Amino acid sequence: MLQLTTPGLSGRAGDPQTTAELPTATAPSDVPNSELPEVRPVSRGAAGLSSWRALRKSLSVFSDPLVASALDTSEGTEEDKIKRFDLDRQLRMEQDTYESAIERWRSDHEELKRYGINGKLKQSSFGALMWKWHQATEPAIKEEIKLANEAEAKAFKTPVDEGRCHYGPFLQYLEPKKLSAVTILSCIIALGTASPNSGAQGISTTQMVMKIGEAVQDESMAAFLKSIQFRQRSLRQLVRGPDVREVTRQLKSRRGRQDVSAKLAGSSELWSHALDDFQWGRPMKARIGAVLLSKLMDQAKVSVSRKHPEDGTTLEELQPALHHQLMYRGGKRIGMLSLNGSMYGPLSRDPLAASLCQKYLPMVVEPKPWAGFREGGFLTSTEPIVRIPQGDVQTKRYCTTAADTGDMAQVSAGLDILARTPWQINRPVFEVMLDVWNTGEAIGGLAPDDPSMELPPEPQSEDSYERHKYIKEVRRIGNEKAAFKSQRCFQNFQLEIARAYINETFYFPHNVDFRGRAYPMCPFFSYMGADMCRGLLNFGIGKPLGPNGLRWLKIQVANVFGYDKASFEERVAFADEHRADIFDSANKPLKGERWWLKAEDPWQCLAACKELRNALESPDAHAYVSKLAIHQDGTCNGLQHYAALGGDSIGARQVNLEPGDQPADIYTGVAELVQDDIAEAAKQGDALAKLLEGKITRKVVKQTVMTNVYGVTFAGARIQVTRRLKELYPDFPDPIGAGIFIAKGIFKALANMFNGAHDIQYWLCDCAGRIATAITPEQMDRIEAARAGTFTQPNEFQRTPLKPNKIQKDTEELLAFKQTVIWTSPLKMPVVQPYRRQMVEAVATSLQMITIHNPTLADPVHKRKQLQAFPPNFIHSLDATHMLLSAMQCEKKGLVFTAVHDSFWTHASDVDTMNRLLRDTFIKMHSEDIMGRLRAEFAMRYRGCIYSTAVKPQSTVGKKIRAWRRSLSGRKTLQERQIEELLLERRRAKLLISEKPEEREEGKAMVTACSIFEQSAGEEDLAVEDEIEDVALGSTSSARENKLQTNEQISVGDEENVGSIDIAPALGMDVPHENLIEDVTDTVADEAPPETEEMPVAATETKAKKRAQDTQQKVWLWRPLTFPPVPAK
């Protein structure tokens, strides 16, 4: 049985203590948690996670007697021995993923051979079957590598030889043995989720080959790391040598950590660049994945037994384990890969998912301090400090440069502080949770093992409406069951991890997303999980409650119960009034009144009840040593930053930026304003308003208020409110109409409360819109070269003439907008928005022609996403800055600190100090001119760019520009006119800043659309982009909804912050087949400069229609890229 053993911590976490406790290195205990019951596995049939033997074998390193025995034979002090012991466990957990899998397969095969079982799938374990595949696939890969080497030596190469010459060298980074294991595990884990019961029909071939290619690249990078022999050797020597104490002392200082990191990695800068150069292109990963997948498909067989339909005899035959077929989906023919149907049962009983999870589990030693772009976190991982979106080369280049030049030093320091926070499992809470789990009941948010959901009776009539209702209800029940199964699978995994770490002190390495928000690098189990995970976690260090800690412990009970909108004194009184309930919950959580289950966060409530009980029962409550993390949550943190930036005093009070008798609640405030509007409308006889009276609660408006600051549209808000009304009032007669009514009220309330924030958000959108429609000086240089009929060849100095069709194609490509929004956070971290229109590329492989998205810097930007994502992303970067700065301030004061974005955690005794530091940091950050610095950075970064804008056609300046264009001789296409005016405006801009007076005069005399605009209009005369109107705080514009006929949302949230790990397949959860299509095409056409009314019109179009069209269209023009003044507070 799996055990993570660290003696000296074997006391029950959460038991009463009277002295402060620090995590110390101690030797493994003999029987740390054998008294705990086993975690009940998910019922048979839950693909991927119904048995956790694979996980337990993966983590057998923690109970390996050979590893433990090294403690008795090694030299040094007891503390040195434990450090080496923990280090060895961590290294083995990170490095032995595929080696351990191969060894398990071989062991299963040998074990079955001893019992005479060989070949039949029903009798054989899945591991033994994998061993057979591995034995057959490894020689096939060796043969492919041999053929690739032979192709390299050939003088004349066939197309097949050419292909082998391209991908052959990449196959030789790893041994064929490991290539085989990587292919098998990647393939089976991904396919194991697409069971027949899940409704999926396998996964696309493109997705599969890319998964295999990515896995091979990652393992090749790991092998490259191991090839730097001194790195791992230095790591072991530093800890095993006589200077262990000196290294420990050095790690406590920033300079010392840098010195140690330099010893471990040599030159981290050179090493980081070497790893970045190791990245392969997506086409190459597709080819490598296809080659390896084809080898596995050729060799993987499964013995299937079937009964003869006539005489009933049992027949056995070997069938392919993997099926490849072409099918139509969404009007496209795509390749699909699926498992042989006979394999799903054995796979569910013996999953392989846990084999790949062990390297991402919490660490049993302190994480490595960040010393470079890829140097930090896990001991041997190559994960970067910034989670780069797939294919985003620009973000990687900026962040790598920032890390090399030291600009990421503050980010690294903040992440190191979060990583050094020690954690332990709250054993009393775990024991209760385990008891609940093993009953299989749905208690406290745990998913039921066997949810009782009866299918409706099938209608007897042939009425199509009735049958449609029946099918819809059956589908709904099936989806709910699948959701419960996936949830229970994940919770099963988390409980197994918690049981394994029950007596450990462990740590979470951290990195950031592209906006700077910090996340643990352990996606399966961390404090950022749901209530279940948070209730299971305590700090690894305890502190006496002191004079104010008991008060904050009582407030924590009230907060997690849901009584968190009252004043602090009322919350303390709430805990005192419910003292009997708290003691009953702590002493008899399952056999008592179960008061804790009524809480919003039941498991965190149970943990707080037990901690408060222990403190009150101790001889001196103020001396009680508490390990419970106390939370302090920001009030709608995004609006706090907007209120500070915009100087909104009313809004500031609503989000607790100004002192008050009790905490303000923005959601309640908005609900009251909406209710006032409804009451006024009801007085005027509005029937819908009369139905809504008394129904507008905090719950109705909360989601919309919270997401409005992050770019939700009016259409999205309407859907949110409608959904909430259906949940709270299922019989409401007109939820859609009410949703529109309430959403308008919410937007109106926010606009009134946050006038300054509205102006700031509008300014941010305006700047992003200008940047996303800008042409860079480099593009203009190439356009001029193309128009002259020449271009500069790479690595040559001579100019070569272009062919006419090449000139046109090259000019069209150069005229595309490619400038993305980039800014620098207050922590000096570069933030690059990754939203581009991805180009599709076809790659020929040995299986089929594969279509992939291969993002490059040459792809045009997605203007709408750049514009609408900038305000929320900018606020996220400020939010992340505040959190990391607060972490550094808390460490200076000796506080243990961690945070979930805008929820800050520390010991009960330190809450007052942390709150003061949080306020001081926020004030100091916003005392600087953040917006002025941003505008100055934009002006410097985008100097020399020219952007496309527009004015209204019936405006005075619009009429003048149209008249000027009509005066020009010759009829030209729109593209020709755009290029001609672009270069003309560029020449004018250069002349105006010339040092020669005559050239400046020449520039002033030039007539362009921009010069006409400057003489006749100002910034206020520019036409407003639809996207800006739609995203502004409190805006109810439906322009985007009308344009797209959909409510497509911008992906600016946190759903992709699990890095490169695909959690669902790794955990055996069902994945809807819609998510597995490789070709996802955006339905929005590429943005171009606004069209003019003077575009050629079809001859059949009447003059009246043309005039109407002219009136609606905007008049475009080119302007040097400048940015409007920042709105005054």
XYZ file of C-alpha atoms in Angstrom, residues 356-940:
585
model
C 1.877 10.146 -15.846
C 0.565 12.021 -12.807
C 3.331 11.356 -10.316
C 5.696 14.023 -11.648
C 3.042 16.715 -11.027
C 2.233 15.821 -7.425
C 3.150 18.087 -4.479
C 6.859 18.093 -3.645
C 8.317 16.562 -0.479
C 11.250 19.000 -0.598
C 11.245 22.746 -1.065
C 10.869 23.664 -4.741
C 13.893 24.933 -6.613
C 14.100 28.759 -6.594
C 13.501 30.391 -9.957
C 16.822 31.417 -11.508
C 15.882 31.567 -15.195
C 13.060 31.130 -17.666
C 13.145 27.328 -17.312
C 15.151 26.978 -14.132
C 12.914 26.598 -11.088
C 9.947 24.791 -9.584
C 10.299 21.023 -9.818
C 13.862 19.750 -9.489
C 14.183 18.243 -12.968
C 11.268 19.785 -14.858
C 11.688 22.064 -17.867
C 8.395 23.876 -17.263
C 8.888 27.632 -17.818
C 8.213 30.328 -15.260
C 5.490 31.681 -17.576
C 2.835 29.378 -18.981
C 3.052 30.092 -22.671
C -0.106 29.606 -24.774
C 0.341 26.955 -27.436
C 2.509 28.240 -30.258
C 2.898 31.756 -28.839
C 6.474 32.477 -29.913
C 6.223 36.179 -29.147
C 5.371 35.740 -25.454
C 8.205 33.238 -25.053
C 10.745 35.590 -26.605
C 9.721 38.546 -24.479
C 9.632 36.546 -21.240
C 12.897 34.729 -21.965
C 14.635 38.049 -22.551
C 13.094 39.497 -19.389
C 14.288 36.507 -17.361
C 17.803 36.737 -18.816
C 18.100 40.471 -18.102
C 16.769 40.185 -14.545
C 13.457 41.939 -15.183
C 11.577 38.895 -13.846
C 13.413 39.058 -10.509
C 10.426 40.355 -8.530
C 8.091 37.799 -10.098
C 10.587 35.028 -9.278
C 10.930 36.257 -5.699
C 7.160 36.258 -5.199
C 6.773 32.773 -6.659
C 9.586 31.450 -4.462
C 7.798 32.784 -1.379
C 4.579 30.997 -2.340
C 6.537 27.818 -3.097
C 8.270 27.792 0.294
C 4.960 27.763 2.178
C 4.767 24.328 3.854
C 1.521 22.336 3.898
C 0.104 19.296 5.691
C -3.038 17.216 5.411
C -5.679 18.018 8.041
C -6.006 14.473 9.321
C -9.204 14.838 11.426
C -11.052 16.316 8.423
C -9.613 13.651 6.132
C -10.871 10.874 8.387
C -14.413 12.283 8.287
C -14.207 12.757 4.528
C -12.965 9.200 4.087
C -15.878 7.851 6.119
C -18.331 9.816 3.980
C -16.625 8.764 0.764
C -16.702 5.076 1.601
C -20.469 5.217 2.120
C -20.873 6.293 -1.503
C -23.419 8.938 -0.513
C -23.582 12.501 -1.822
C -22.597 14.415 1.320
C -20.760 17.710 1.510
C -20.289 18.072 -2.222
C -18.840 14.570 -2.716
C -20.269 12.941 -5.801
C -22.478 9.870 -5.194
C -21.096 6.503 -6.202
C -24.329 5.329 -7.803
C -26.724 8.232 -8.373
C -30.318 7.087 -8.611
C -31.765 8.628 -11.739
C -34.652 6.822 -13.301
C -35.225 7.214 -16.989
C -38.672 8.495 -18.003
C -41.059 5.998 -19.598
C -40.744 5.831 -23.345
C -43.750 7.453 -25.028
C -46.053 4.997 -26.757
C -47.334 7.471 -29.312
C -45.512 8.474 -32.480
C -45.930 12.159 -31.709
C -42.637 13.822 -32.677
C -42.851 16.456 -29.943
C -43.302 13.841 -27.201
C -40.428 11.765 -28.537
C -38.237 14.842 -28.715
C -39.009 15.623 -25.067
C -38.220 12.022 -24.124
C -34.900 11.970 -25.972
C -33.938 15.338 -24.469
C -34.678 14.102 -20.939
C -32.760 10.842 -21.476
C -29.807 12.833 -22.760
C -29.968 15.183 -19.766
C -29.948 12.273 -17.314
C -27.073 10.638 -19.171
C -25.065 13.856 -19.054
C -25.708 14.244 -15.322
C -24.606 10.681 -14.643
C -21.459 11.191 -16.705
C -20.766 14.422 -14.809
C -21.166 12.651 -11.458
C -18.860 9.883 -12.622
C -16.157 12.307 -13.765
C -16.455 14.276 -10.557
C -16.186 11.168 -8.410
C -13.200 9.960 -10.423
C -11.365 13.224 -9.765
C -12.331 13.241 -6.085
C -11.193 9.621 -5.817
C -7.797 10.664 -7.139
C -7.564 13.588 -4.708
C -8.433 11.410 -1.719
C -5.758 8.888 -2.688
C -3.199 11.690 -2.879
C -4.312 13.085 0.477
C -4.048 9.630 2.052
C -0.563 9.208 0.616
C 0.576 12.570 2.006
C -1.204 12.152 5.349
C 1.996 12.470 7.423
C 4.057 14.596 5.046
C 5.079 18.215 4.976
C 4.896 19.171 1.307
C 5.153 22.162 -1.023
C 3.580 23.514 -4.200
C 5.911 24.952 -6.865
C 4.377 27.929 -8.682
C 4.579 29.681 -12.018
C 2.477 32.378 -13.689
C 0.236 32.694 -16.721
C 0.964 35.230 -19.440
C -0.721 37.983 -17.365
C 1.365 37.283 -14.258
C -1.248 35.452 -12.175
C 0.342 32.768 -9.996
C -0.781 29.136 -10.006
C 0.511 25.970 -8.345
C 2.188 23.636 -10.829
C 0.339 20.686 -9.233
C -3.017 20.634 -11.055
C -4.449 17.535 -9.381
C -4.281 18.551 -5.732
C -3.621 22.031 -4.355
C -5.127 24.817 -2.287
C -6.645 26.260 -5.479
C -8.979 23.295 -5.639
C -12.598 23.162 -4.545
C -13.913 23.172 -0.978
C -12.921 19.528 -0.567
C -9.220 20.254 -1.199
C -9.137 23.426 0.859
C -10.733 21.675 3.821
C -8.014 19.013 3.692
C -5.090 21.445 3.853
C -3.354 23.057 6.807
C -0.188 25.101 6.957
C 2.858 22.980 7.809
C 3.841 25.523 10.475
C 1.717 26.351 13.516
C 1.534 29.685 15.341
C -0.055 30.582 18.702
C -3.369 32.403 18.268
C -2.210 35.337 20.356
C -4.511 38.187 21.448
C -6.509 38.515 18.176
C -6.194 35.052 16.612
C -9.213 33.582 18.407
C -11.368 36.415 17.046
C -10.244 35.735 13.488
C -10.830 32.006 13.974
C -14.448 32.782 14.866
C -14.762 35.091 11.867
C -13.419 32.274 9.654
C -16.213 29.989 10.886
C -18.815 32.620 9.986
C -17.212 33.324 6.600
C -17.067 29.733 5.389
C -20.572 29.089 6.716
C -21.832 31.886 4.468
C -22.417 34.620 7.023
C -19.794 36.873 5.473
C -21.634 40.101 4.660
C -22.173 41.266 8.239
C -19.738 43.339 10.271
C -16.806 41.573 11.903
C -18.348 41.941 15.365
C -21.588 40.402 14.106
C -19.620 37.483 12.692
C -17.866 36.945 16.026
C -21.283 37.004 17.693
C -22.529 34.498 15.110
C -19.812 32.035 16.125
C -20.531 32.582 19.813
C -24.262 32.026 19.292
C -23.596 28.786 17.421
C -20.998 27.472 19.845
C -23.091 24.369 20.568
C -23.459 23.676 16.839
C -19.726 24.165 16.332
C -18.832 21.717 19.113
C -21.419 19.222 17.878
C -19.973 19.435 14.355
C -16.415 18.993 15.626
C -17.184 16.122 18.025
C -19.887 14.273 16.082
C -19.618 15.399 12.453
C -21.649 12.480 11.062
C -23.667 11.315 14.055
C -24.681 14.721 15.392
C -26.854 17.488 13.996
C -24.573 17.966 10.962
C -24.761 21.745 11.227
C -21.550 22.081 9.209
C -23.246 20.567 6.154
C -25.516 23.617 5.937
C -22.487 25.823 5.223
C -21.607 27.213 1.794
C -18.202 25.540 2.139
C -18.928 22.518 4.349
C -15.455 20.947 4.536
C -13.746 24.240 5.270
C -16.447 24.866 7.855
C -15.759 21.483 9.479
C -12.025 22.263 9.592
C -12.727 25.642 11.211
C -15.149 24.064 13.722
C -12.548 21.511 14.794
C -9.856 24.157 15.094
C -12.087 26.476 17.132
C -13.151 23.567 19.347
C -9.521 22.638 19.976
C -8.617 26.229 20.828
C -11.530 26.707 23.227
C -10.844 23.387 24.958
C -7.136 24.088 25.412
C -5.914 25.421 28.792
C -5.060 28.785 27.217
C -6.853 29.562 23.959
C -4.465 32.384 23.122
C -1.489 30.004 23.412
C -3.094 27.360 21.204
C -0.932 26.668 18.155
C -3.107 26.849 15.047
C -2.218 25.639 11.571
C -5.500 26.616 9.930
C -5.239 29.101 7.031
C -7.488 32.119 7.573
C -8.832 33.738 4.393
C -9.257 37.429 3.625
C -11.123 37.900 0.350
C -11.082 41.030 -1.776
C -14.445 42.561 -2.665
C -14.830 42.195 -6.435
C -11.131 42.814 -6.892
C -11.370 43.909 -10.511
C -13.750 46.724 -9.596
C -11.414 47.718 -6.758
C -8.620 48.331 -9.250
C -10.968 50.145 -11.640
C -12.258 52.357 -8.818
C -8.681 53.232 -7.818
C -7.662 53.940 -11.420
C -10.773 56.011 -12.151
C -11.083 57.780 -8.799
C -14.707 56.667 -8.243
C -15.561 57.531 -4.642
C -19.046 55.948 -4.758
C -17.712 52.776 -6.320
C -14.785 52.725 -3.909
C -17.184 52.593 -0.961
C -19.101 49.749 -2.562
C -15.933 47.630 -2.889
C -14.529 48.485 0.545
C -11.757 50.832 -0.545
C -13.080 53.353 1.948
C -13.663 52.626 5.652
C -17.177 51.935 6.903
C -19.071 50.627 9.893
C -19.384 47.230 8.233
C -18.085 45.658 5.006
C -19.909 46.911 1.944
C -21.239 44.454 -0.602
C -21.239 45.585 -4.228
C -23.607 42.776 -5.217
C -26.217 43.793 -2.657
C -25.789 47.432 -3.652
C -26.430 46.674 -7.322
C -29.383 44.438 -6.438
C -30.949 47.279 -4.452
C -30.543 49.741 -7.325
C -32.081 47.259 -9.762
C -34.944 46.656 -7.344
C -35.547 50.419 -7.134
C -35.801 50.614 -10.939
C -38.215 47.687 -10.963
C -40.373 49.280 -8.255
C -40.521 52.519 -10.255
C -41.498 50.629 -13.413
C -44.160 48.697 -11.494
C -45.701 51.973 -10.294
C -46.046 52.967 -13.940
C -47.944 49.776 -14.671
C -45.241 47.571 -16.210
C -46.575 44.024 -15.934
C -43.163 42.357 -16.012
C -41.854 44.692 -13.314
C -44.785 43.757 -11.085
C -43.882 40.081 -11.439
C -40.242 40.831 -10.530
C -40.954 42.834 -7.389
C -39.252 41.229 -4.376
C -37.341 38.727 -6.499
C -34.077 40.636 -7.108
C -31.593 39.167 -4.661
C -27.843 39.251 -4.390
C -27.681 35.855 -6.071
C -29.504 37.094 -9.163
C -26.983 39.836 -9.949
C -23.703 38.471 -8.531
C -22.358 36.611 -11.566
C -23.130 39.452 -13.952
C -21.561 42.098 -11.681
C -18.483 39.941 -11.201
C -17.986 39.223 -14.915
C -18.937 42.680 -16.200
C -15.530 43.988 -15.248
C -13.948 41.143 -17.233
C -15.692 41.874 -20.508
C -19.043 40.091 -20.417
C -21.380 41.400 -23.118
C -24.975 42.418 -22.631
C -26.067 39.265 -24.441
C -23.958 37.167 -22.062
C -25.322 39.042 -19.046
C -28.858 38.413 -20.229
C -28.150 34.679 -20.435
C -26.553 34.676 -16.965
C -29.519 36.421 -15.345
C -32.050 34.252 -17.179
C -30.292 31.109 -16.007
C -30.214 32.334 -12.421
C -33.926 33.215 -12.510
C -34.774 29.718 -13.759
C -32.781 28.211 -10.889
C -34.373 30.379 -8.185
C -37.891 30.649 -9.638
C -38.569 27.642 -11.900
C -42.205 28.672 -12.479
C -41.517 32.271 -13.470
C -43.616 32.924 -16.600
C -41.163 34.994 -18.674
C -37.530 34.385 -17.601
C -36.052 35.595 -20.914
C -37.868 38.928 -20.869
C -37.030 39.317 -17.192
C -33.383 38.538 -17.935
C -33.218 41.409 -20.426
C -34.970 43.761 -17.991
C -32.657 42.915 -15.072
C -29.457 42.909 -17.158
C -30.224 46.463 -18.324
C -30.723 47.472 -14.715
C -27.401 45.919 -13.666
C -25.489 47.670 -16.423
C -27.163 50.983 -15.596
C -26.269 50.620 -11.904
C -22.631 49.836 -12.664
C -22.339 52.762 -15.059
C -23.671 55.126 -12.374
C -21.402 53.743 -9.642
C -18.210 53.611 -11.689
C -18.115 56.613 -14.019
C -14.335 56.901 -13.854
C -13.893 53.171 -14.325
C -16.111 53.360 -17.423
C -13.815 56.031 -18.871
C -10.680 54.003 -18.064
C -12.096 50.871 -19.644
C -13.147 52.820 -22.728
C -9.630 54.300 -22.995
C -8.038 50.847 -22.747
C -10.297 49.522 -25.486
C -9.544 52.526 -27.693
C -5.788 51.999 -27.335
C -6.078 48.274 -28.068
C -8.228 48.956 -31.123
C -5.613 51.338 -32.524
C -2.758 48.926 -31.896
C -4.650 46.011 -33.463
C -5.187 48.010 -36.677
C -1.631 49.317 -36.959
C 0.955 48.722 -39.670
C 4.547 48.571 -38.418
C 7.512 50.415 -39.998
C 8.989 47.060 -41.000
C 5.804 46.176 -42.894
C 5.848 49.533 -44.654
C 9.487 49.030 -45.650
C 8.605 45.744 -47.280
C 5.513 47.223 -48.966
C 7.685 49.902 -50.514
C 10.149 47.259 -51.682
C 7.345 45.172 -53.146
C 5.883 48.153 -55.017
C 9.332 48.904 -56.406
C 9.511 45.329 -57.679
C 12.337 44.304 -55.395
C 12.806 42.734 -52.026
C 15.773 41.799 -49.862
C 16.554 38.109 -49.859
C 17.529 36.646 -46.488
C 21.298 36.504 -45.969
C 21.930 38.506 -49.161
C 22.579 42.173 -49.903
C 21.387 42.318 -53.486
C 17.813 43.052 -54.514
C 15.982 40.531 -56.668
C 12.931 41.375 -58.812
C 9.589 39.876 -57.793
C 7.103 38.313 -60.182
C 3.828 40.269 -60.561
C 1.642 37.647 -58.842
C 4.175 37.392 -56.044
C 4.121 41.179 -55.611
C 0.332 41.185 -55.203
C 0.311 38.233 -52.799
C 3.173 39.627 -50.748
C 1.522 43.052 -50.557
C -1.787 41.563 -49.394
C 0.048 39.654 -46.693
C 2.030 42.698 -45.594
C -1.104 44.839 -45.353
C -2.551 42.498 -42.694
C -2.572 43.812 -39.143
C 0.012 41.925 -37.058
C 0.655 44.205 -34.101
C -0.493 42.720 -30.800
C -1.055 44.585 -27.539
C 2.046 44.406 -25.308
C 2.669 46.128 -21.999
C 4.878 45.798 -18.937
C 3.380 45.081 -15.521
C 4.538 47.078 -12.479
C 6.735 44.049 -11.667
C 8.571 44.542 -15.018
C 7.015 41.413 -16.491
C 6.165 41.744 -20.206
C 2.554 40.843 -21.006
C 1.802 39.864 -24.604
C -1.770 39.177 -25.701
C -1.659 35.974 -27.767
C -4.836 36.439 -29.812
C -4.113 35.890 -33.492
C -6.006 34.333 -36.376
C -4.378 30.957 -36.703
C -3.528 29.789 -40.171
C -4.307 26.208 -41.157
C -1.529 23.995 -42.516
C -1.855 20.563 -44.119
C 0.824 18.033 -43.145
C 1.272 14.770 -45.035
C 1.916 11.836 -42.688
C 2.115 8.087 -43.014
C -1.456 7.773 -41.699
C -3.348 10.524 -43.497
C -3.200 14.156 -44.484
C -3.474 16.094 -41.211
C -4.692 19.659 -40.856
C -3.158 21.589 -37.986
C -3.062 25.132 -36.716
C 0.533 26.295 -36.852
C 0.620 29.723 -35.159
C 3.416 32.103 -36.163
C 4.267 35.773 -35.754
C 3.189 36.264 -39.357
C -0.442 35.485 -38.489
C -2.727 38.546 -38.431
C -4.030 39.573 -35.036
C -7.609 38.906 -33.978
C -8.703 42.508 -33.624
C -11.890 41.883 -31.683
C -10.195 39.635 -29.142
C -7.222 41.970 -28.800
C -9.558 44.850 -28.072
C -12.056 43.157 -25.791
C -9.507 41.124 -23.847
C -7.170 44.010 -23.061
C -9.133 45.643 -20.196
C -9.643 42.413 -18.222
C -6.116 41.214 -18.930
C -4.672 44.547 -17.818
C -6.673 44.406 -14.578
C -5.526 40.796 -14.060
C -1.913 41.927 -14.410
C -2.469 44.597 -11.725
C -4.205 42.071 -9.512
C -1.252 39.672 -9.900
C 1.199 42.480 -9.156
C -0.583 43.360 -5.926
C -0.597 39.739 -4.763
C 3.106 39.117 -5.411
C 4.139 42.443 -3.874
C 2.033 41.557 -0.825
C 3.762 38.188 -0.608
C 7.158 39.887 -0.496
C 6.004 42.320 2.189
C 4.532 39.510 4.285
C 7.760 37.529 4.117
C 9.699 40.536 5.381
C 7.438 40.569 8.454
C 7.821 36.815 9.027
C 4.284 35.866 7.937
C 3.379 32.592 6.251
C 1.435 33.687 3.178
C -0.373 32.226 0.203
C -3.155 33.465 -2.042
C -5.777 32.436 -4.569
C -5.585 35.561 -6.730
C -7.609 38.012 -4.580
C -8.098 35.729 -1.568
C -5.188 36.038 0.849
C -4.335 33.410 3.489
C -2.224 33.463 6.639
C -2.312 32.321 10.288
C -5.066 33.643 12.530
C -2.534 35.492 14.676
C -1.166 37.372 11.652
C -4.401 38.451 9.930
C -4.305 42.023 11.246
C -0.710 42.434 10.114
C -1.463 40.925 6.696
C -4.491 43.192 6.214
C -2.375 46.262 6.939
C 0.295 45.111 4.496
C -2.320 44.406 1.817
C -3.754 47.914 2.168
C -0.349 49.575 2.221
C 0.763 47.672 -0.880
C -2.444 48.549 -2.749
C -2.120 52.237 -1.842
C 1.553 52.357 -2.783
C 0.900 50.658 -6.115
C -1.964 52.997 -7.065
C -0.124 56.073 -5.799
C 2.016 55.754 -8.897
C 0.774 56.963 -12.281
C -0.054 53.518 -13.672
C -2.109 54.784 -16.608
C 0.321 57.561 -17.503
C 3.184 55.068 -17.507
C 1.169 52.728 -19.717
C 0.461 55.507 -22.225
C 4.143 56.473 -22.302
C 5.134 52.862 -22.882
C 2.647 52.532 -25.747
C 3.973 55.723 -27.349
C 7.532 54.389 -27.203
